[in-house]
Coordinates of C-alpha atoms and ligand atoms in Angstrom, one line a residue:
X1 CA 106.1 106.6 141.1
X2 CA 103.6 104.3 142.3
X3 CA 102.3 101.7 140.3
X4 CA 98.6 102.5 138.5
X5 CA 95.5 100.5 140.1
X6 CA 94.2 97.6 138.5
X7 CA 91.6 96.8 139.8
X8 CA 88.4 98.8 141.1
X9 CA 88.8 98.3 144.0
X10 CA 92.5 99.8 144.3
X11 CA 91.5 102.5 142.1
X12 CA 88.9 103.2 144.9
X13 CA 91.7 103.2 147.2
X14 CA 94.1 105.4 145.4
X15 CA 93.9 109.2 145.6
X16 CA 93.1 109.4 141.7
X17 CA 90.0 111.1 140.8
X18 CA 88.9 111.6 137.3
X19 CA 87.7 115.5 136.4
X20 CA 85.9 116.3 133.8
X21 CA 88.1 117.0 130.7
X22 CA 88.3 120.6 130.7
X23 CA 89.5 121.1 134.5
X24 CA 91.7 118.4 133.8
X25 CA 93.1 120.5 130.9
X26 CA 93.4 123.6 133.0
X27 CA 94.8 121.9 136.1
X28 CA 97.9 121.0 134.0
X29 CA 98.1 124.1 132.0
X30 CA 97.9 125.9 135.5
X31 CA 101.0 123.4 136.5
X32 CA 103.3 124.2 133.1
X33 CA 102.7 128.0 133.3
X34 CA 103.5 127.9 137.0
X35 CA 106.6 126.0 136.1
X36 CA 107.6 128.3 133.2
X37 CA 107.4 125.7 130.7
X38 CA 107.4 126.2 127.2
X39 CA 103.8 125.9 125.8
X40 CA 103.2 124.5 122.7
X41 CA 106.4 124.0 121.4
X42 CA 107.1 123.9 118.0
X43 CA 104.6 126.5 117.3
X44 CA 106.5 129.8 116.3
X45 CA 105.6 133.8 115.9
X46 CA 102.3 133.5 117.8
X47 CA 103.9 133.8 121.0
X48 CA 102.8 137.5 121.2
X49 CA 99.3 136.9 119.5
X50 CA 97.6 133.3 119.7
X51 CA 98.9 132.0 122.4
X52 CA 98.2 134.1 125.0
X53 CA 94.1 133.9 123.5
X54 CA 94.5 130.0 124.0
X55 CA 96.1 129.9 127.2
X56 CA 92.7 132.2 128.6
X57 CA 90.3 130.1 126.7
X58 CA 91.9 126.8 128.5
X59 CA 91.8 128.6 132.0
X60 CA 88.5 129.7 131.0
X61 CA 87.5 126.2 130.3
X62 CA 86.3 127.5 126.9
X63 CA 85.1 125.1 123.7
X64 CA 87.1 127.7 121.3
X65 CA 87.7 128.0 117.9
X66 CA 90.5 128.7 115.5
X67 CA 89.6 131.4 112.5
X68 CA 92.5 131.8 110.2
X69 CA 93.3 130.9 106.2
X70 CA 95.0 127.6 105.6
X71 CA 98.7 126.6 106.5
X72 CA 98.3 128.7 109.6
X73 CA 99.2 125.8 111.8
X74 CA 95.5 125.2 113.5
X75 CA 95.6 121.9 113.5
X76 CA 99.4 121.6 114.7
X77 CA 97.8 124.1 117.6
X78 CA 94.8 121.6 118.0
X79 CA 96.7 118.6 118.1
X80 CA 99.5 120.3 120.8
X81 CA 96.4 120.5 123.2
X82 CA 97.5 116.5 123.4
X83 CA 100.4 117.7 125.9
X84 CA 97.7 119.2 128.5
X85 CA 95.4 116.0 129.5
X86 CA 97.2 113.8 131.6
X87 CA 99.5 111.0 130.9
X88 CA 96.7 108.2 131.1
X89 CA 93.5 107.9 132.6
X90 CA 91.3 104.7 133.6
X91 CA 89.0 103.3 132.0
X92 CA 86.4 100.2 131.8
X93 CA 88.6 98.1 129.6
X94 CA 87.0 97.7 125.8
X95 CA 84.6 100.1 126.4
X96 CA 84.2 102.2 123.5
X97 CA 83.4 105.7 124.9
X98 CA 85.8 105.4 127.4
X99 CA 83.9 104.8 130.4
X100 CA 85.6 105.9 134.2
X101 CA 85.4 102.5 136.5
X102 CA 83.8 104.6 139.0
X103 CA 80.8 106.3 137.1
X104 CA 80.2 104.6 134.4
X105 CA 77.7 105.8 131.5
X106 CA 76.9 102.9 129.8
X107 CA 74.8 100.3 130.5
X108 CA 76.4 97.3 129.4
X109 CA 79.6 99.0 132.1
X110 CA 77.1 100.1 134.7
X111 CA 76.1 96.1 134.6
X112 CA 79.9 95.1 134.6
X113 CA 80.4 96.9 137.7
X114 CA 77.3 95.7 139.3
X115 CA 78.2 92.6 138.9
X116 CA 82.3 92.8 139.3
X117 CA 82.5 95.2 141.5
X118 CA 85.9 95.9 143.5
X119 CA 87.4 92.8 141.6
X120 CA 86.9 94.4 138.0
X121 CA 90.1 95.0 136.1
X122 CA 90.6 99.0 134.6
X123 CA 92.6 99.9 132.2
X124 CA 94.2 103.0 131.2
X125 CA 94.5 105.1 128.4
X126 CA 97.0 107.0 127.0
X127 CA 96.7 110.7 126.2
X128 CA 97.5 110.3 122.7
X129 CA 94.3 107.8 122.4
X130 CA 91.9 111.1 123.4
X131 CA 92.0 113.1 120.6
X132 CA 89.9 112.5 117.9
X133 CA 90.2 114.8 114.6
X134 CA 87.3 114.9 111.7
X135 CA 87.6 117.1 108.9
X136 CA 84.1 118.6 108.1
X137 CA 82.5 117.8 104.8
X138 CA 79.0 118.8 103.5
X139 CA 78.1 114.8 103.4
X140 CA 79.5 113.7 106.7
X141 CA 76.1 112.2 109.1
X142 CA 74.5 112.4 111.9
X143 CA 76.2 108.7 111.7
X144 CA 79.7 109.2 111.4
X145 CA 79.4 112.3 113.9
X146 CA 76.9 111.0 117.1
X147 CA 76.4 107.6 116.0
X148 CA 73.7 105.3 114.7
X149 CA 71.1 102.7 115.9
X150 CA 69.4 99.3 114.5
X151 CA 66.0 100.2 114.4
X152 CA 64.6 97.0 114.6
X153 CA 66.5 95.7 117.6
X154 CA 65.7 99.5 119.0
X155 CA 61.8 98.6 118.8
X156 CA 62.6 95.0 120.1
X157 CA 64.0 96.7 123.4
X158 CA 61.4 99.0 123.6
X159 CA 63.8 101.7 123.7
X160 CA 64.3 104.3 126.0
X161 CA 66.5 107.5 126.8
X162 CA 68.7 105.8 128.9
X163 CA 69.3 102.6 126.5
X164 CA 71.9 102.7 124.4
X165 CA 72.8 99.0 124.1
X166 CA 72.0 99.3 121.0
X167 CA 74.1 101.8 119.5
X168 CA 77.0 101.9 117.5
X169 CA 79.3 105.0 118.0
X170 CA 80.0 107.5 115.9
X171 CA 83.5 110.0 116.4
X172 CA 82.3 112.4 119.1
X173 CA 81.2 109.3 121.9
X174 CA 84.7 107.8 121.3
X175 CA 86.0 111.1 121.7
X176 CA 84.8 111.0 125.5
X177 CA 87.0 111.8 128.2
X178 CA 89.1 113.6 125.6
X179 CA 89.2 116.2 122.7
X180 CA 86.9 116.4 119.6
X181 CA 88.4 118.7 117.1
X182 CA 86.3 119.6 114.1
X183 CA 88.3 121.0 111.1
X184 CA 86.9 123.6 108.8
X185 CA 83.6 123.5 111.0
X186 CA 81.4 125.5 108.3
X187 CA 81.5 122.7 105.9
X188 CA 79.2 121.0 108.2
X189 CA 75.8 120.5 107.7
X190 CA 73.2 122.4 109.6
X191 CA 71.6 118.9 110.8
X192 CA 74.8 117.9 112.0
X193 CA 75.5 121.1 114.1
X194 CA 72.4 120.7 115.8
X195 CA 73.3 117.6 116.8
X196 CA 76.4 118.7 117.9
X197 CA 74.9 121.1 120.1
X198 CA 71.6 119.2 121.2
X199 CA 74.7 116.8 122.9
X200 CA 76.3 119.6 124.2
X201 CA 73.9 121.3 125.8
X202 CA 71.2 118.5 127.1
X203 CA 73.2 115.4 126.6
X204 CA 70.9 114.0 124.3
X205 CA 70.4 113.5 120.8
X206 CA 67.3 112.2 118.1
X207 CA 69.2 109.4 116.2
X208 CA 66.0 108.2 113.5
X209 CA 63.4 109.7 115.8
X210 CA 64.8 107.5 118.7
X211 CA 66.2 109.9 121.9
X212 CA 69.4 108.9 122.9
X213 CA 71.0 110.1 126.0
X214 CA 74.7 110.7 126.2
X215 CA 76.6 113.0 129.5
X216 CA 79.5 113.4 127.2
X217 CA 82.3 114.7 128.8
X218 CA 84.3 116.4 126.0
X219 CA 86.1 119.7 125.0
X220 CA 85.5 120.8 121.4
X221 CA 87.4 122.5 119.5
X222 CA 87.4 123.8 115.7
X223 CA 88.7 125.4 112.8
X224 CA 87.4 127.0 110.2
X225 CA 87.9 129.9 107.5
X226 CA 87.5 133.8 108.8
X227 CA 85.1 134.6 106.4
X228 CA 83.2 131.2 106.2
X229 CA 82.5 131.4 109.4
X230 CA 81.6 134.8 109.8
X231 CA 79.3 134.2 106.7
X232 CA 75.3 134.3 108.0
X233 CA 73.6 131.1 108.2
X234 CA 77.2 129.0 107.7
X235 CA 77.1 128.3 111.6
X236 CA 73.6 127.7 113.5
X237 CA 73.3 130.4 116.1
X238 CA 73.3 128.5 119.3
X239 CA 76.4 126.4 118.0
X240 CA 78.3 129.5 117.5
X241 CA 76.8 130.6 121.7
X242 CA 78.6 128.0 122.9
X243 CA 82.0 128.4 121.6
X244 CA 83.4 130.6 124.3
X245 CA 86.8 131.8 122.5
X246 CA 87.2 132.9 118.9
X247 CA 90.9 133.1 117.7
X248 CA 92.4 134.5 115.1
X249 CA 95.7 132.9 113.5
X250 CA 97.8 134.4 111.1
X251 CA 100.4 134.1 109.3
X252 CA 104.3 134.8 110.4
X253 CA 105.0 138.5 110.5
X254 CA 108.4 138.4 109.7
X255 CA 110.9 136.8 107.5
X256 CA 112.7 135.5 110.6
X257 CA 109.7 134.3 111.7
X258 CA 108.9 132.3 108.8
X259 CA 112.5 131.0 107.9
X260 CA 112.4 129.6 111.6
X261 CA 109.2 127.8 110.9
X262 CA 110.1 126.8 107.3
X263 CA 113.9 125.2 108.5
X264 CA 112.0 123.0 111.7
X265 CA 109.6 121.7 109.4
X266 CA 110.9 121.1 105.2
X267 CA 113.1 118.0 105.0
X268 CA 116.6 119.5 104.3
X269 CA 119.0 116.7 106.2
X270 CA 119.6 114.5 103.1
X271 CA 121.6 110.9 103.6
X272 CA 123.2 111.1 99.9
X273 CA 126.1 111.0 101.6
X274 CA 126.7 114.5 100.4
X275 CA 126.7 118.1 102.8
X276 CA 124.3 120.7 101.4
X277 CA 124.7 124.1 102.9
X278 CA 121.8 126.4 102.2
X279 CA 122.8 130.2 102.0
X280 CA 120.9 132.7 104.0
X281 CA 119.6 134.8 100.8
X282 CA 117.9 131.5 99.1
X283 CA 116.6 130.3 102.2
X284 CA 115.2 134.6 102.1
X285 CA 114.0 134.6 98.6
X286 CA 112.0 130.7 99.0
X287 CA 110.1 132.9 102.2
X288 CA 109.8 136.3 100.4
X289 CA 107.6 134.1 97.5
X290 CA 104.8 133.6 99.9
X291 CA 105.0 136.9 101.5
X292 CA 104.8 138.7 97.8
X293 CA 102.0 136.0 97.0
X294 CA 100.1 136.9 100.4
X295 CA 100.5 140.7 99.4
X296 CA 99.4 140.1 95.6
X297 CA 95.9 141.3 93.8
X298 CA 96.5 138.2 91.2
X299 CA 96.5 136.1 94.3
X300 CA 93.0 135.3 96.0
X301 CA 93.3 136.4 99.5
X302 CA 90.8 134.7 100.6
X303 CA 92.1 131.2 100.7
X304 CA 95.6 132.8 101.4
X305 CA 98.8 131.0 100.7
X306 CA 99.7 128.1 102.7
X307 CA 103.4 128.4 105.0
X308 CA 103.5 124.9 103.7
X309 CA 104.6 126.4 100.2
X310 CA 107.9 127.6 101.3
X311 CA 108.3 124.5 103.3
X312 CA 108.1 122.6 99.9
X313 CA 110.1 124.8 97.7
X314 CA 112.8 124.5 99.9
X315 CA 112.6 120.6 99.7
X316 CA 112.4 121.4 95.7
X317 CA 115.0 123.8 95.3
X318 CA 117.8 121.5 97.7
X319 CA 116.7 118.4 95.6
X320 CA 117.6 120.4 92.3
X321 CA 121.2 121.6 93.5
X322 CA 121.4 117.6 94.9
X323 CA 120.4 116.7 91.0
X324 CA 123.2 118.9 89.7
X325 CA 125.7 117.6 92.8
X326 CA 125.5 114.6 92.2
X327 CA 125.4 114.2 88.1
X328 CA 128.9 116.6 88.2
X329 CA 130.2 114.8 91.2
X330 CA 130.4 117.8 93.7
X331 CA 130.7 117.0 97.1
X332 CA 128.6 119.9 98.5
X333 CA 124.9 120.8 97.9
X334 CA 124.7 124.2 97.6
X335 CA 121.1 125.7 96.0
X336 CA 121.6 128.0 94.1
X337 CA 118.7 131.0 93.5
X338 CA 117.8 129.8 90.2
X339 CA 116.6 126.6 91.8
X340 CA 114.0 128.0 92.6
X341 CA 112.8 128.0 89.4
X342 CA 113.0 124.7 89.7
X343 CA 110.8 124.5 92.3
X344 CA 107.6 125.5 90.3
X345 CA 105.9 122.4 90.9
X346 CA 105.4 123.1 94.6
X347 CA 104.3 127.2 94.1
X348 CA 101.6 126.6 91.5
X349 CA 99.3 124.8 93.3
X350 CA 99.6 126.7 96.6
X351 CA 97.2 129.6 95.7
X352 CA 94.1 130.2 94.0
X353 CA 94.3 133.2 91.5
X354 CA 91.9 136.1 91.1
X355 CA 90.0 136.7 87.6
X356 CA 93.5 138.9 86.5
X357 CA 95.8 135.9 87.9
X358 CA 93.9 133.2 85.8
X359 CA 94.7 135.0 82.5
X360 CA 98.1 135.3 83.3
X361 CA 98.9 131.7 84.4
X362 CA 99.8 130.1 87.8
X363 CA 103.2 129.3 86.0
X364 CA 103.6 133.3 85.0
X365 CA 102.4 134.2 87.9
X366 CA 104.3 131.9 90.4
X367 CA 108.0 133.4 88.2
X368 CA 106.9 137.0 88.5
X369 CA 106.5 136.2 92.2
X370 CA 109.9 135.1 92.3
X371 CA 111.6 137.8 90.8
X372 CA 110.0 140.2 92.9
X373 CA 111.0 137.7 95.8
X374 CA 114.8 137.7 94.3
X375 CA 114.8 141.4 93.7
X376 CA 113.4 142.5 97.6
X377 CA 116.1 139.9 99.2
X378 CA 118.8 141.2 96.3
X379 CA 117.8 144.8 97.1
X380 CA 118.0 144.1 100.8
X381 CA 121.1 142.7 100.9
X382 CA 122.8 145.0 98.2
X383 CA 121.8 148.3 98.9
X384 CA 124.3 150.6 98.0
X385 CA 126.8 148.1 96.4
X386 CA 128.3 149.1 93.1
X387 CA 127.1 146.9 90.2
X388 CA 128.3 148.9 87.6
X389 CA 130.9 147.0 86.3
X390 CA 129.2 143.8 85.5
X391 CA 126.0 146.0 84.4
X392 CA 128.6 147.7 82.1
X393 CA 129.9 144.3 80.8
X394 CA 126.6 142.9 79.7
X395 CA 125.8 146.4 77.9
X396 CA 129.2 146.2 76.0
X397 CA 127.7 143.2 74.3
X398 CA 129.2 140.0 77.0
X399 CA 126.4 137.5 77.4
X400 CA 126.6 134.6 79.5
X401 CA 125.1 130.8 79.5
X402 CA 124.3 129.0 82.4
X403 CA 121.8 126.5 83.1
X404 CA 121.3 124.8 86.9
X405 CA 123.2 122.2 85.9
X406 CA 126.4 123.8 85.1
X407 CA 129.1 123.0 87.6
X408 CA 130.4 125.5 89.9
X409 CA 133.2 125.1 88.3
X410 CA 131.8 126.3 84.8
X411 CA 130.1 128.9 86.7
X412 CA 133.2 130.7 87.9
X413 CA 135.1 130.1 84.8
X414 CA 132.0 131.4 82.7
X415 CA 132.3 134.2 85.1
X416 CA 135.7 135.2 85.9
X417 CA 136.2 138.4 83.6
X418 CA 133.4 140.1 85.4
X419 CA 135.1 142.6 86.9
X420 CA 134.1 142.8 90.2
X421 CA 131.8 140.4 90.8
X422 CA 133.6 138.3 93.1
X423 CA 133.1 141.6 95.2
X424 CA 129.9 141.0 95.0
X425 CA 130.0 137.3 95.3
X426 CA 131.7 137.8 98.7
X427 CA 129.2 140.4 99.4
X428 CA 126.1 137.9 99.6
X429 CA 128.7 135.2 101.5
X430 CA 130.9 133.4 99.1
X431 CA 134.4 134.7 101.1
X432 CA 137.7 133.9 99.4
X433 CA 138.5 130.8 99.5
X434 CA 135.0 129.1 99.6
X435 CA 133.9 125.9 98.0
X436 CA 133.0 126.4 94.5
X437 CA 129.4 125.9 94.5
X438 CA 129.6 128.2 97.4
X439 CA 130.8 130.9 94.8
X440 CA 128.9 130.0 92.1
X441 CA 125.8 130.3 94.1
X442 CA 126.3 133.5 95.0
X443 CA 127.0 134.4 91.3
X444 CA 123.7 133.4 90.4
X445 CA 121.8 135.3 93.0
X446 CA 124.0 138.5 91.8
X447 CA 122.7 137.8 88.5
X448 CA 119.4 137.0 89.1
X449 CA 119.3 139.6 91.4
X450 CA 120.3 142.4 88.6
X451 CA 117.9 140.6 86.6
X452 CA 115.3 141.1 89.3
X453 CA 116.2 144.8 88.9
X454 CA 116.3 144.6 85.0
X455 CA 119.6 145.9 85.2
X456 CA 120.6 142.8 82.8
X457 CA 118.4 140.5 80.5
X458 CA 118.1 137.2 80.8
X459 CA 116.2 134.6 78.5
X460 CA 113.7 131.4 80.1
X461 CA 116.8 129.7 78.8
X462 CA 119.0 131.4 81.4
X463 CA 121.0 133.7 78.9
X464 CA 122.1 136.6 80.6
X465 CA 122.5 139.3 78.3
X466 CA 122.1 143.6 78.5
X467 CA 118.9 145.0 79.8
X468 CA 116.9 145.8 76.8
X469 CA 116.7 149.5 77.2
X470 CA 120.6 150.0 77.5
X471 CA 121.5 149.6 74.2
X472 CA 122.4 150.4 71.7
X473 CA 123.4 153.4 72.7
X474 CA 126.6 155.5 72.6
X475 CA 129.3 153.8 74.8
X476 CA 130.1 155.8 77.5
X477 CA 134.2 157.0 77.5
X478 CA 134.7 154.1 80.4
X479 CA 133.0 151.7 78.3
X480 CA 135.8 152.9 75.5
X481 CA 138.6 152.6 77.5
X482 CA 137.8 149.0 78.3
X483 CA 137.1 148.5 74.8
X484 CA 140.8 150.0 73.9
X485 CA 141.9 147.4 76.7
X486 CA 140.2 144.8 74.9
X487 CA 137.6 143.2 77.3
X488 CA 137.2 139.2 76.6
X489 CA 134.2 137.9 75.8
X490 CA 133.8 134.9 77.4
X491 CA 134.5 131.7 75.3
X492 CA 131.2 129.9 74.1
X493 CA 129.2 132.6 75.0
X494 CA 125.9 132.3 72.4
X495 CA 124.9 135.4 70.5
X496 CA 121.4 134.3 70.0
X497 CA 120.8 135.6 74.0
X498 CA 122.2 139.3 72.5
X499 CA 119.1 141.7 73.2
Ligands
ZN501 ZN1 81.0 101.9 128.9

């Protein structure tokens, strides 16, 4: 590759020319899709749905916006538009909005050039340097947005449209040449919108009653809420005319979907020295949580419930089973589906409840939401399994104790007159011969999972006991037989978790 002008004058020379941001944009987009390149990577289940809506609104050359409930990766989506502008671009070196050597628009760079001419040095600026992000707030100002002026040096100069010596900046100027995203763009005030689209639409603005005139070149894009935005009198009218593309977002559709996008982005690659191995059906039950929260009446729909809170309980629940690894010296983290209880802490505050979800209690609500998660995976995965034999041994009075920090090892011994629930065991993973916490973490989802099915009991202490409709009652004549062959209780089982 050649080198990049440095002057002027070679730029002059050279057969780079600048295009406004937009074509620029859709030149490259044109060049990936005719290449078959992977567009926004990193971005997963909208392949079918958002994407293609984007890709249009670029070719269109469309401001657009982004309408979806949080944790809908808009702003990942916003910030991947990055990729499309071009490597660098020139610029007047120092100048704030970015100015392009050969047609400047500001005065102090019109004079530079004037005065320079071929022998003035550019610069260029990375792509990563055009893209400017402000999150909308009711009390963010004409100021911060467009930009501000000293009155008094503005009277001195006897101002006029084209003078803007005597500005400072605000975010949407410096955003020149580039990309302005505005986050959660109802929040804005109405003042502010106008004079977001006074500067879109005639290229000039009122900053304290003084007309300022600024040919931005710029593509905008935004985000905001479905229903905040479709709310009348949130978005001034002719704002809401010149975004060309609405888009929806949504969250993933599947539980494949959303595992994929939970695994690329919680932090699971721990240097404690220690391997954790994260089976399938916890990995299932941390996603199924925010699918049965999205689906909930407790749970307000309106702000929805984030993707980020799987991401987190993951990170929770593999810190717990790293807790327990590490006090009983195991070499392998394996959660364990009861870690997830552990992972409260990131659930609660990830929704907002209705009127019915308040009385109940995010904490309430967030462990009925992971039963029902444990008991759709455990249901899933178990369909047609017999579980009759452990049922049987927690209705003929066996009762276990098990905290997460028990040791595998405890676990299995705890366990081990179960009659067939190393079936099971294997059944969700744990083959003959695994690791121990590999076994014993598949214990606990076959517990928890009957528990999810109140098939057995099981106390906040984590006492499994009988369901507490099955007894007492009459034992059946299997149950008898066992009893003749004297079933063992385990040893230090507690009675006080007897229902
Ligand atoms: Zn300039």
């Amino acid at each position: 590759m050649a080198p990049l002008p440095q002057t002027l004058g070679e730029l002059r020379a050279s057969k780079f020319r600048s295009r406004p941001v937009k074509q620029e944009i859709r030149d490259n987009l044109v060049r990936k899709l005719q290449a078959g390149e992977r567009l926004f990577p990193g971005i997963i289940g909208y392949d079918e749905t958002v994407i293609p809506q984007l890709v249009n609104a670029v070719l269109s050359r469309h401001n657009f916006i982004l309408l979806g409930l949080r944790g809908q990766a808009k702003s990942r989506i916003l910030r991947g538009l990055v990729d499309l502008l071009d490597p660098q671009i020139p610029i007047v070196p120092g100048c704030e909005i970015h100015d392009d050597p050969r047609k400047p628009l500001c005065g102090a760079c019109r004079a530079r050039v004037a005065k320079e001419g071929d022998a003035m040095p550019i610069a260029w600026l990375p792509r990563e340097s055009r893209y400017v992000e402000k999150l909308a707030t009711p009390d963010v100002t004409i100021a911060d947005m467009v930009g501000d002026i000293d009155p008094i040096k503005a009277a001195e100069a006897g101002l006029n449209l084209s003078d803007e010596l005597t500005m400072h900046y605000g975010l949407l100027p410096r955003a020149n040449r580039g990309i302005f995203a505005v986050n959660e763009l109802p929040d804005l005030a109405g003042k502010i919108q106008v004079g977001l689209f006074n500067i879109l639409q005639e290229g000039d603005v009122q900053i304290k009653g003084y007309p300022i005139r600024l040919q931005l070149d710029v593509m905008l894009v935004f985000t905001a809420n479905p229903e905040d935005y479709t709310a009348r009198g949130k978005i001034i009218t002719p704002l809401k005319d010149r975004i060309g593309s609405e888009i929806r977002t949504h969250y993933p559709t599947t539980r494949q979907h959303a595992m994929a996008i939970t695994t690329q982005e919680a932090w699971t690659e721990r240097a404690s020295g220690l391997e954790v191995e994260i089976p399938g059906y916890v990995r299932e039950v941390v996603e199924e949580i925010a699918f049965q929260a999205r689906a909930d009446r407790k749970v307000d729909k309106r702000s929805g419930v984030s993707q980020r809170l799987p991401i987190t309980t993951l990170e929770l629940v593999i810190s717990n089973a790293e807790r327990r690894a590490l006090v009983n010296s195991e070499a392998v983290v394996v959660p364990r589906v009861t870690d997830v209880y552990a992972a409260l802490p990131s659930i609660t505050g990830k929704f907002e409840l209705e009127y019915e979800g308040e009385l109940r209690g995010a904490e309430n609500i967030a462990k009925d939401l992971i039963r029902s998660a444990v008991g759709s995976v455990f249901t899933g995965m178990f369909d047609g399994a017999d579980t009759r034999t452990v049922v049987e041994w927690f209705d003929l009075g066996g009762t276990l104790q098990l905290s997460d920090t028990t040791p595998a090892a405890d676990v299995i011994a705890q366990t081990c007159a179960l009659q067939g629930l190393s079936d099971l065991a294997a059944r969700a993973g744990a083959i003959p011969g695994a690791p121990a916490p590999i076994v014993a973490s598949a214990i606990d989802f076959v517990l928890e999972g009957l528990h999810a099915q109140k098939k057995i009991s099981r106390s906040d202490e984590r006492g499994y006991a009988a369901a507490a409709d099955s007894a007492p009652r009459r034992p059946t004549r299997r149950e008898e037989q066992l009893m003749d062959e004297e079933l063992q209780i385990p040893k230090g089982a507690k009675k006080k978790y007897y229902n």
